[in-house]
Tab-separated table of C-alpha atoms and ligand atoms in Angstrom:
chain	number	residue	atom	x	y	z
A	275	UNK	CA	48.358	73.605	-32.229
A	276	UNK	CA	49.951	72.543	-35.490
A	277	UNK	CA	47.714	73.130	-38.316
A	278	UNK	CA	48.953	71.368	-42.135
A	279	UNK	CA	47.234	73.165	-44.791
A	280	UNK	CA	46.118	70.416	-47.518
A	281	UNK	CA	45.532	70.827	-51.150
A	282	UNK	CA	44.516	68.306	-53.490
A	283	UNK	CA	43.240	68.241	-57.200
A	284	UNK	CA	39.302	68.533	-57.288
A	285	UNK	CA	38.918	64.987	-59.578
A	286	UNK	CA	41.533	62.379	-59.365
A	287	UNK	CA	40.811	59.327	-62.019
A	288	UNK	CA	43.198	56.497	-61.377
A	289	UNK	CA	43.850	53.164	-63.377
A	290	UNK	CA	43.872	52.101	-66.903
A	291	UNK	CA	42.331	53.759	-69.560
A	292	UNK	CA	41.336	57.326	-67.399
A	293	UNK	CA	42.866	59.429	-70.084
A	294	UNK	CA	39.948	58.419	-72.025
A	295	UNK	CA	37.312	59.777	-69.720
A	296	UNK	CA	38.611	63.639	-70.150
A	297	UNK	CA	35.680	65.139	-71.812
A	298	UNK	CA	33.369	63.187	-68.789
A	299	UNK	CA	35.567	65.367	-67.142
A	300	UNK	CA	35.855	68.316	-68.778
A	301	UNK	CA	31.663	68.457	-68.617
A	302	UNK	CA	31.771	68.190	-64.909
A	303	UNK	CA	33.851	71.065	-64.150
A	304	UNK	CA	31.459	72.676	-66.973
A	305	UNK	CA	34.589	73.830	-69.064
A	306	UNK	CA	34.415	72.867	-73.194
A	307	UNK	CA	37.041	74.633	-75.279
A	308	UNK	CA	39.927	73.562	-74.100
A	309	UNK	CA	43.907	74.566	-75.274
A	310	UNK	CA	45.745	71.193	-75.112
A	311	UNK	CA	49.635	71.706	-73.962
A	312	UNK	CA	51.549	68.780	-75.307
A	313	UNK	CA	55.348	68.052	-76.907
A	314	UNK	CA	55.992	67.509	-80.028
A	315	UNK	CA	57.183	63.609	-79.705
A	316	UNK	CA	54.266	62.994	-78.089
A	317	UNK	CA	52.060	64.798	-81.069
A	318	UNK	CA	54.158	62.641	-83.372
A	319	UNK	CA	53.476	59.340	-81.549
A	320	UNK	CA	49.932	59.607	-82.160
A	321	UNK	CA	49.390	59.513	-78.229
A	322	UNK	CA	47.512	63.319	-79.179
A	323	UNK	CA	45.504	61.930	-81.921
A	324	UNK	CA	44.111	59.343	-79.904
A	325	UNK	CA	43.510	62.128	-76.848
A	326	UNK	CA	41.393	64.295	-79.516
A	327	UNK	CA	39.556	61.150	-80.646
A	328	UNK	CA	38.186	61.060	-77.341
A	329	UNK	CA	37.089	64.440	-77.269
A	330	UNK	CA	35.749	65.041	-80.622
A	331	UNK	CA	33.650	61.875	-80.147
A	332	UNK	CA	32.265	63.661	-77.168
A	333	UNK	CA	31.055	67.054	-79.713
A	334	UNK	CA	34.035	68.894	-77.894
A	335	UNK	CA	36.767	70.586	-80.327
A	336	UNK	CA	40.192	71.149	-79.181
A	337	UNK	CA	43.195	73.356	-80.549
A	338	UNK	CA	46.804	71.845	-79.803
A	339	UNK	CA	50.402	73.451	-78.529
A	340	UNK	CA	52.860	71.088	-79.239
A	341	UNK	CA	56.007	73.638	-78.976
A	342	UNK	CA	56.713	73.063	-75.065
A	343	UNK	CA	60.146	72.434	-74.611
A	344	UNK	CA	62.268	69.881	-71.844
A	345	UNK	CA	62.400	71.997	-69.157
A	346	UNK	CA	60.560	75.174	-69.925
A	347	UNK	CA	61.523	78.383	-70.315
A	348	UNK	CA	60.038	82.048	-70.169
A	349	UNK	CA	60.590	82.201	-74.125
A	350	UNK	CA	58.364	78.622	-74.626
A	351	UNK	CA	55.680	80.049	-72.473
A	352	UNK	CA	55.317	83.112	-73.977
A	353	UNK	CA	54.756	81.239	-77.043
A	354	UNK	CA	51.968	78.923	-75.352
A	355	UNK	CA	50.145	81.832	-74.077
A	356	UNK	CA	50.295	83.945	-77.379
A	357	UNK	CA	49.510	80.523	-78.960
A	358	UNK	CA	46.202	80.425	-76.613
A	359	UNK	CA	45.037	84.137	-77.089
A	360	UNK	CA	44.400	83.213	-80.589
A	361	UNK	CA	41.399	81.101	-79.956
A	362	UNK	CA	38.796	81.076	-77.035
A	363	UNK	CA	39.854	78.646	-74.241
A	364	UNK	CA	38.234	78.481	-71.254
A	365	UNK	CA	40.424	75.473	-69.773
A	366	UNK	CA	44.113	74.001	-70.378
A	367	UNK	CA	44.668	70.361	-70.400
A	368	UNK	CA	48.360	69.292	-69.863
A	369	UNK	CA	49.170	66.215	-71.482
A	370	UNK	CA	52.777	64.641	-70.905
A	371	UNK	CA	55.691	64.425	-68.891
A	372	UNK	CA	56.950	66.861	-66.345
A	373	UNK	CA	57.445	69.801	-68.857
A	374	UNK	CA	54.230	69.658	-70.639
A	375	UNK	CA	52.028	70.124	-67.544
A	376	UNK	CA	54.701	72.570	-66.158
A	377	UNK	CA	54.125	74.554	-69.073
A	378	UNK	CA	50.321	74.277	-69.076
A	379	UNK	CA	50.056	75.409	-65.276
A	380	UNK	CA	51.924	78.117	-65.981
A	381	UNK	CA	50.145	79.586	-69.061
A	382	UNK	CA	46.874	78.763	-67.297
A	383	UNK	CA	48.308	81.280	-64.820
A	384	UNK	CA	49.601	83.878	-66.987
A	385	UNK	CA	46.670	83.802	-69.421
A	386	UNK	CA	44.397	85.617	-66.290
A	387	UNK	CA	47.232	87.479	-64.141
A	388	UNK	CA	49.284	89.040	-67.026
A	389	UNK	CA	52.609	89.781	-66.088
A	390	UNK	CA	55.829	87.329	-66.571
A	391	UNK	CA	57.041	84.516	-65.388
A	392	UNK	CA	59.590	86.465	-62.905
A	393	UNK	CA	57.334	87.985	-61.231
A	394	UNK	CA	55.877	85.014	-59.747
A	395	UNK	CA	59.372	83.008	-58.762
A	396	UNK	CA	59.102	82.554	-54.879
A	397	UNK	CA	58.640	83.672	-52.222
A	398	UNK	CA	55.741	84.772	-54.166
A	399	UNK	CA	52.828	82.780	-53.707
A	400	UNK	CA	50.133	82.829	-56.518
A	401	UNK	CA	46.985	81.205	-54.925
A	402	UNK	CA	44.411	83.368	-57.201
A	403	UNK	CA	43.154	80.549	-59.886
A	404	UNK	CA	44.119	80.835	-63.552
A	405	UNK	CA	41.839	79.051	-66.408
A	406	UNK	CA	41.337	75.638	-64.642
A	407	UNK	CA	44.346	72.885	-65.580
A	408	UNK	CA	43.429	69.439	-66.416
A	409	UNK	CA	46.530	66.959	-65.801
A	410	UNK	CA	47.119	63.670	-67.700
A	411	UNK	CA	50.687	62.627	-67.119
A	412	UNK	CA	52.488	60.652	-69.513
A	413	UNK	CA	55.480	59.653	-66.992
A	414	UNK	CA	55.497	57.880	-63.477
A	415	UNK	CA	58.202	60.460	-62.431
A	416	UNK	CA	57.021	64.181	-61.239
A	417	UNK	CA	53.462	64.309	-60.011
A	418	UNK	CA	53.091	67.731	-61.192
A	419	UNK	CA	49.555	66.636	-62.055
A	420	UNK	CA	48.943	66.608	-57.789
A	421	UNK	CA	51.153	69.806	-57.694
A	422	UNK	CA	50.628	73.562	-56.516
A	423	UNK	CA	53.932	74.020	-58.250
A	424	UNK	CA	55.746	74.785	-61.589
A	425	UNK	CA	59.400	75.109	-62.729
A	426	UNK	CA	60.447	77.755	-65.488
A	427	UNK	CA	63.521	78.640	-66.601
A	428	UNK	CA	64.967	82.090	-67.192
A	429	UNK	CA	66.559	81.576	-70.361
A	430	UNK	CA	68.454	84.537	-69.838
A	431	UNK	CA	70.273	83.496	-66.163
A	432	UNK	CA	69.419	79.783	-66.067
A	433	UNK	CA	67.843	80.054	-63.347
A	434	UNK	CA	65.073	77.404	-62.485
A	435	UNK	CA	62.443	79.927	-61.495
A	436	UNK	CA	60.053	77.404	-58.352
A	437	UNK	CA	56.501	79.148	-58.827
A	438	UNK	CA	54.555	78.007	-55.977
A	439	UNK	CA	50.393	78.680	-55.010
A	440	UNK	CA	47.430	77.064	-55.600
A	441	UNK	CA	46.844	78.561	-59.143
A	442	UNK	CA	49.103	75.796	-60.178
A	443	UNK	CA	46.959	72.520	-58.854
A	444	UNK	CA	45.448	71.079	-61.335
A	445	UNK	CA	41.720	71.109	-60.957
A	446	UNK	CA	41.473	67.303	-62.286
A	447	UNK	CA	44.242	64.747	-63.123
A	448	UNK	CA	43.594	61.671	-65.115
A	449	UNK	CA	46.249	59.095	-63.835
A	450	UNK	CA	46.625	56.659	-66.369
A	451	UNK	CA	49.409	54.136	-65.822
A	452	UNK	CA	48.205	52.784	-69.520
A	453	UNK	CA	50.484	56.042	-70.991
A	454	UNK	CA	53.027	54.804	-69.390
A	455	UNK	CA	53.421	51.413	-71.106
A	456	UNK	CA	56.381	50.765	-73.416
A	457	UNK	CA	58.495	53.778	-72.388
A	458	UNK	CA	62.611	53.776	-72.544
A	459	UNK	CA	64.406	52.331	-69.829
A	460	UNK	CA	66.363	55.566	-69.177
A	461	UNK	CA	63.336	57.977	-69.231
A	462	UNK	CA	61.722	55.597	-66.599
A	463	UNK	CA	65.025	55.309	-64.686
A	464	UNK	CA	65.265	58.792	-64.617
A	465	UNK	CA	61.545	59.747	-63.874
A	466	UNK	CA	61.314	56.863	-61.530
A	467	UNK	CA	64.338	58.060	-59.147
A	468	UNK	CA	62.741	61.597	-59.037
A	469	UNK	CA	59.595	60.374	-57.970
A	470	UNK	CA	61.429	58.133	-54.975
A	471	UNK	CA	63.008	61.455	-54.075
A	472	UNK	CA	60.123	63.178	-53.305
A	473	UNK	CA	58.886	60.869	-51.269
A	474	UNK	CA	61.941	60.642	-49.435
A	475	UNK	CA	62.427	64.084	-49.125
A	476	UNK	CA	58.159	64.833	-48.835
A	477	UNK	CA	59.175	62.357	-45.483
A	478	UNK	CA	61.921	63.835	-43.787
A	479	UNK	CA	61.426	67.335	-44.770
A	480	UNK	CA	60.925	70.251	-41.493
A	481	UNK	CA	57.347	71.078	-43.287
A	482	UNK	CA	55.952	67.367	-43.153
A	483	UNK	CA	52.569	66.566	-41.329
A	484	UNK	CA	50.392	63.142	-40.920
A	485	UNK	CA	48.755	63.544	-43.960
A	486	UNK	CA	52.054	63.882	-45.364
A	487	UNK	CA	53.661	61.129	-44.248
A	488	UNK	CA	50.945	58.929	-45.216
A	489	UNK	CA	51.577	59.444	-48.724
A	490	UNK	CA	54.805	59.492	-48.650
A	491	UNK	CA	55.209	56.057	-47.262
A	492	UNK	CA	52.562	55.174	-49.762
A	493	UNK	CA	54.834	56.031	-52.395
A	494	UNK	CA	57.889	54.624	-50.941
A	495	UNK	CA	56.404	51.349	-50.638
A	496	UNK	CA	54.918	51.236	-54.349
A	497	UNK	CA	58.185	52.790	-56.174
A	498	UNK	CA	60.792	50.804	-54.177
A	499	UNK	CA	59.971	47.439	-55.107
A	500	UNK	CA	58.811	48.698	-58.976
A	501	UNK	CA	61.215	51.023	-59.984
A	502	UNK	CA	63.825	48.069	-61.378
A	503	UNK	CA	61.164	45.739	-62.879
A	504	UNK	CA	59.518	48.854	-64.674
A	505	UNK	CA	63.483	49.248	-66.402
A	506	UNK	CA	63.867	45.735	-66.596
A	507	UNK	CA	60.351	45.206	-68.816
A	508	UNK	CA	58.279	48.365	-69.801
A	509	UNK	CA	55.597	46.730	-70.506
A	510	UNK	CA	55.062	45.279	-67.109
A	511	UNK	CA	51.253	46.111	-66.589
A	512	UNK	CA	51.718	45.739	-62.988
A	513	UNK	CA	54.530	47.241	-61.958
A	514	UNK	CA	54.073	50.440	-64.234
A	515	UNK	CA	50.581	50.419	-62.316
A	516	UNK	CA	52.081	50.874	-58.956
A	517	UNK	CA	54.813	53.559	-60.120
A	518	UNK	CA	52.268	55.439	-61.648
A	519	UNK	CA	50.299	55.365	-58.154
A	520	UNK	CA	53.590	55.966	-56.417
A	521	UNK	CA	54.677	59.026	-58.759
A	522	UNK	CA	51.264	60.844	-57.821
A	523	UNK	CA	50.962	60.330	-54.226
A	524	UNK	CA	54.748	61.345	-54.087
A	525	UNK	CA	53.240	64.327	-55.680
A	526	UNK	CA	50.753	64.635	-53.343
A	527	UNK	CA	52.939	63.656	-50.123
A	528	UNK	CA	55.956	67.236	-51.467
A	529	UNK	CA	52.837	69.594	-52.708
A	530	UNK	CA	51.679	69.294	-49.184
A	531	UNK	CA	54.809	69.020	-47.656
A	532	UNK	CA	58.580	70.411	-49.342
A	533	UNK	CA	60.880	68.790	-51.478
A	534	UNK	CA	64.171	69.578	-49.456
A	535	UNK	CA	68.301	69.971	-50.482
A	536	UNK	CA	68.841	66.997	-53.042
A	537	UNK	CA	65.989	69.321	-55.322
A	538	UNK	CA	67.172	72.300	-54.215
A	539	UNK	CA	71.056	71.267	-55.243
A	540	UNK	CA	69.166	69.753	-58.126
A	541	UNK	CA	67.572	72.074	-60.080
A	542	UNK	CA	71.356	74.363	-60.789
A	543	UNK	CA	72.695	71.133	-62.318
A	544	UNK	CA	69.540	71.424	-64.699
A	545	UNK	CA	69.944	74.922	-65.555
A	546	UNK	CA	73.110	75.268	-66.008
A	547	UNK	CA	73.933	71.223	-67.431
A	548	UNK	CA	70.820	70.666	-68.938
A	549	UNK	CA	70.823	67.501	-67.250
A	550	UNK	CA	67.014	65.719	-67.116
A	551	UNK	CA	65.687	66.248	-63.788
A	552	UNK	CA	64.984	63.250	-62.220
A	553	UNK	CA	69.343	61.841	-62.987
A	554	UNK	CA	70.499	64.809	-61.517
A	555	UNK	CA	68.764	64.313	-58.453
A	556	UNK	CA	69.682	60.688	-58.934
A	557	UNK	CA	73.764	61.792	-58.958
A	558	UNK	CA	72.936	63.640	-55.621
A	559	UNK	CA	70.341	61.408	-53.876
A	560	UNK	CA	73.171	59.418	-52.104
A	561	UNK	CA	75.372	61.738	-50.883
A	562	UNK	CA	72.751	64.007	-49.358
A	563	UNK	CA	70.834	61.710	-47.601
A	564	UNK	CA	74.339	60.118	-46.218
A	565	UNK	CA	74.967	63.841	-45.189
A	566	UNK	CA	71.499	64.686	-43.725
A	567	UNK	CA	70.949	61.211	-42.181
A	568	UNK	CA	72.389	61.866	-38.541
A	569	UNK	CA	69.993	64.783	-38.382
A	570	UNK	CA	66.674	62.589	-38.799
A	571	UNK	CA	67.871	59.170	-38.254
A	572	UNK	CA	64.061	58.043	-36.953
A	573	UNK	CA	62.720	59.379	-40.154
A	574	UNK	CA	65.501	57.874	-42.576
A	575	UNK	CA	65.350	54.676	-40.643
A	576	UNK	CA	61.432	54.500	-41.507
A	577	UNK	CA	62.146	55.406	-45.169
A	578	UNK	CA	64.407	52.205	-44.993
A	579	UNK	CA	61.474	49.926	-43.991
A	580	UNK	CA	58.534	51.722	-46.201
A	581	UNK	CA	61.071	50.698	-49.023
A	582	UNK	CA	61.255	46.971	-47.513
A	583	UNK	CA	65.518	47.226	-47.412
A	584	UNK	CA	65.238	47.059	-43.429
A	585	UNK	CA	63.214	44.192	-41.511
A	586	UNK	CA	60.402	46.233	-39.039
A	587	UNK	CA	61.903	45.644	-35.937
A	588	UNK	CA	65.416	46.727	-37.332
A	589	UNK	CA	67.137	49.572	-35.098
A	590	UNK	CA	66.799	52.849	-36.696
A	591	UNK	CA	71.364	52.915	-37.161
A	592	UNK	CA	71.499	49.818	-39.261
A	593	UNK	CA	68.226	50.057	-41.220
A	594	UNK	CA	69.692	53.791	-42.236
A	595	UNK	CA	72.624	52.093	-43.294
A	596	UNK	CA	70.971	49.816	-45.501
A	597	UNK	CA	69.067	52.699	-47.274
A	598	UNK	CA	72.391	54.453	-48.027
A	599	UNK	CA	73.917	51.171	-49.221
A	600	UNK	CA	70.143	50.824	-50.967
A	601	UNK	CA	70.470	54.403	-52.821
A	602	UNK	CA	73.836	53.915	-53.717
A	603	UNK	CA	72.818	50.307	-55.531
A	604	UNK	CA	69.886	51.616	-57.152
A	605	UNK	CA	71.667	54.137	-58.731
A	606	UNK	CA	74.506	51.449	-60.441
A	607	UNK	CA	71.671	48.662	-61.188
A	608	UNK	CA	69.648	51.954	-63.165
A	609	UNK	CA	73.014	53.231	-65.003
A	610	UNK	CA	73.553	56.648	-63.069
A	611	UNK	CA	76.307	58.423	-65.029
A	612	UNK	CA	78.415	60.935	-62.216
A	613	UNK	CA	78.167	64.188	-63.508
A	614	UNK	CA	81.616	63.774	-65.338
A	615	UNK	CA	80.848	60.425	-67.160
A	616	UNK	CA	77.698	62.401	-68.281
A	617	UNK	CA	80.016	65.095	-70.378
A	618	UNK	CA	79.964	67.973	-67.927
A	619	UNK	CA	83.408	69.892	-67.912
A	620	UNK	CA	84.937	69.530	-64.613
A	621	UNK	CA	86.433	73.352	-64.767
A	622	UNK	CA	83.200	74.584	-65.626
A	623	UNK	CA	81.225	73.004	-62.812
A	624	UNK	CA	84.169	74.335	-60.113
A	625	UNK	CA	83.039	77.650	-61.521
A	626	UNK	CA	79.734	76.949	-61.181
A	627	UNK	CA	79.665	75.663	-57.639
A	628	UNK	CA	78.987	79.257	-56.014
A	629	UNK	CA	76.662	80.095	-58.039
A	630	UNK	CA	74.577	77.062	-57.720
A	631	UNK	CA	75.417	77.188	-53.959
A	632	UNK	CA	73.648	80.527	-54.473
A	633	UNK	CA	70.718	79.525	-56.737
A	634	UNK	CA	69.868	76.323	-54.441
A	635	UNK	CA	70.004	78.994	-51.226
A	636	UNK	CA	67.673	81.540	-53.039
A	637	UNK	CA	65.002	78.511	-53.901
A	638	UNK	CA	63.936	77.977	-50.749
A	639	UNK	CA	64.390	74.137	-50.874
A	640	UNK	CA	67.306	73.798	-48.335
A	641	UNK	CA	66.333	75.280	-45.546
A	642	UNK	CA	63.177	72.393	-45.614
A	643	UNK	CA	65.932	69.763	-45.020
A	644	UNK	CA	66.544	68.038	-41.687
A	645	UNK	CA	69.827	69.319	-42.231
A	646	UNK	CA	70.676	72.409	-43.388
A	647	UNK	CA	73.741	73.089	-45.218
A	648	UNK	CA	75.765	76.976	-45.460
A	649	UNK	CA	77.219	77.502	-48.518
A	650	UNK	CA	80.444	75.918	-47.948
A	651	UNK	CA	78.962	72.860	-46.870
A	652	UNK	CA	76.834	72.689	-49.719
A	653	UNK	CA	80.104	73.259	-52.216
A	654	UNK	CA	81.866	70.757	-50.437
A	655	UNK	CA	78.307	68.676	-51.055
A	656	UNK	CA	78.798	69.304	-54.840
A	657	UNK	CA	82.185	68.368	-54.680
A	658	UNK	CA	81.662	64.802	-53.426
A	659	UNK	CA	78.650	64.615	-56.035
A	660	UNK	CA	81.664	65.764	-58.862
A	661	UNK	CA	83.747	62.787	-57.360
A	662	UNK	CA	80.564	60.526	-57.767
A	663	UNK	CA	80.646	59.724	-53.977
B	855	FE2	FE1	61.326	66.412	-58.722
């Protein structure tokens, strides 16, 4: 017997205008002074103010960390958690993009279990809860809000540390495609593609289950036929609707399943590039799956139709041939640099290559895919990704 071991967020509001039901929220999980984990842009778009309008309507007073940083690192969290011992907070609500509620899940963590961020890098698994996280993404793109996951980054090696364990899933995530509305094409593009991924990879990945694949076809089905309008016109009400949808149940379909090697080959191209996350797993997403294809072609083939590039009855060969050509499009019609048009020194990634061979290895995240590469075969991966293939 096979037994998938599900986790979900407690309280899931979805639609328009949920972000403005947080202190409904915040009274039902009996929490009231919370530490709200935001950016700075964010804090300076008035997005915040409006956020603590809500709240201080409701009798509830709030402090605010705006220092989080684009992909965080073990220097930013120390300063969120210092930052939160200074007042008396018995929750932490996460309000932004990836980073943001990456940052609040993991000084949630810290802020009960002490330590650093090191120790808890996998295969450690924290499942002992931290203060309770409230999510309210401001992005279609990572579904950290349905998460038991967070990335950190140690500044010192560049490593991007995967933290894994339930002490990371939000207790409540407010899923407001509303947020959403009016953001740049390139940040959508970006987020967008990374949500797509884990679907994809949620799908094919050795750890999925049913419940999985449920969601993950879910997600493929909303973000696929979104994904360019959302770029084309931000302020499609619709459209951003649906992504925002398909971003969490992505989420929801890799939290209880794996992301697999285009994150795992991903997250060294962060580090080390600082590229955002979601366009470097854009660069790789169509060379990977062309590589790990023959390995799952049944699985591929129904990725294909959830994203409506195949016809139903279409044999499983030619409809995975239409998702390559399908990947391979999406990336040109949603600007895609390859990783040299984007500025990266070509002698510096060659030098690179074994160690992020290395760092992808050590994540975990390979070994999930249908295929699994050895370390040459994942260098000669890279190396088609450096020619743009
Ligand atoms: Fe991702």
């Amino acid at each position: 017997m096979t037994v998938a071991s599900i986790a979900l967020p407690r309280i899931l509001k979805i639609g328009g205008g949920a972000s403005q039901q947080l202190a409904e929220v915040l009274g039902s999980l009996g929490v009231s002074r919370p530490l709200v984990v935001t950016d700075s842009f964010l804090a300076g778009q008035g997005m915040v103010e409006r956020l603590l309008d809500g709240l201080r309507a409701a009798g509830v007073s709030a402090r605010v960390f705006t220092e989080t940083v684009p992909d965080p690192t073990v220097a930013s969290i120390e300063a969120g958690l210092a930052f939160l011992k200074e007042g008396d907070h018995d929750c932490v609500v996460g309000f932004g993009g990836g980073s943001p509620l990456d940052s609040a899940k993991a000084i949630a963590m810290l802020a009960v279990h002490g330590g650093v961020m090191a120790d808890y890098k996998v295969p450690h698994v924290q499942d002992a809860p931290g203060l309770p996280v409230i999510a309210i993404p401001t992005t279609a793109g990572t579904g950290s809000e349905a998460t038991r996951f967070t990335i950190v980054t140690d500044g010192e090696t560049d490593e991007k540390m995967l933290c894994a364990g339930l002490a990371y899933l939000p207790v409540a995530a407010l899923v407001d495609y509303e947020l959403t509305l009016g953001k740049p094409r390139r940040l959508t593009a970006d987020t967008g593609i990374d949500s797509l991924t884990h679907a994809i990879e949620a799908y094919v990945s050795r750890k999925a289950n049913p419940f999985s694949d449920g969601m993950a076809l879910s997600a493929m089905r909303l973000i696929a036929p979104n994904i360019r309008r959302v770029c084309a016109d931000p302020d499609d009400r619709p459209a951003r609707e649906a992504m925002m949808l398909g971003a969490m149940q992505g989420g929801i379909a890799f939290s209880n399943s794996s992301v697999a090697l285009v994150h795992g080959m991903s997250r060294p191209i962060g580090a080390h590039f600082h590229v955002p996350h979601g366009l470097s797993n854009a660069m790789l997403l169509p060379a990977v799956t062309a590589w790990s294809a023959p390995a799952a072609m049944i699985r591929y083939a129904d990725c294909a139709r959830a994203m409506g590039v195949a016809e139903e009855g279409e044999g499983d060969q030619s409809a995975v041939a239409r998702l390559l050509e399908e990947l391979s499009v999406l990336n040109r019609d949603l600007d895609v640099p390859s990783p040299a048009a984007w500025g990266i020194d070509e002698a510096r990634w060659n030098n690179l290559v074994p160690l992020m061979c290395t760092q992808a290895l050590a994540s975990g995240s390979p070994a999930n895919n249908p295929r699994v590469p050895g370390e040459a075969e994942m260098a000669a991966l890279y190396a088609r990704v450096w020619e743009g293939a």
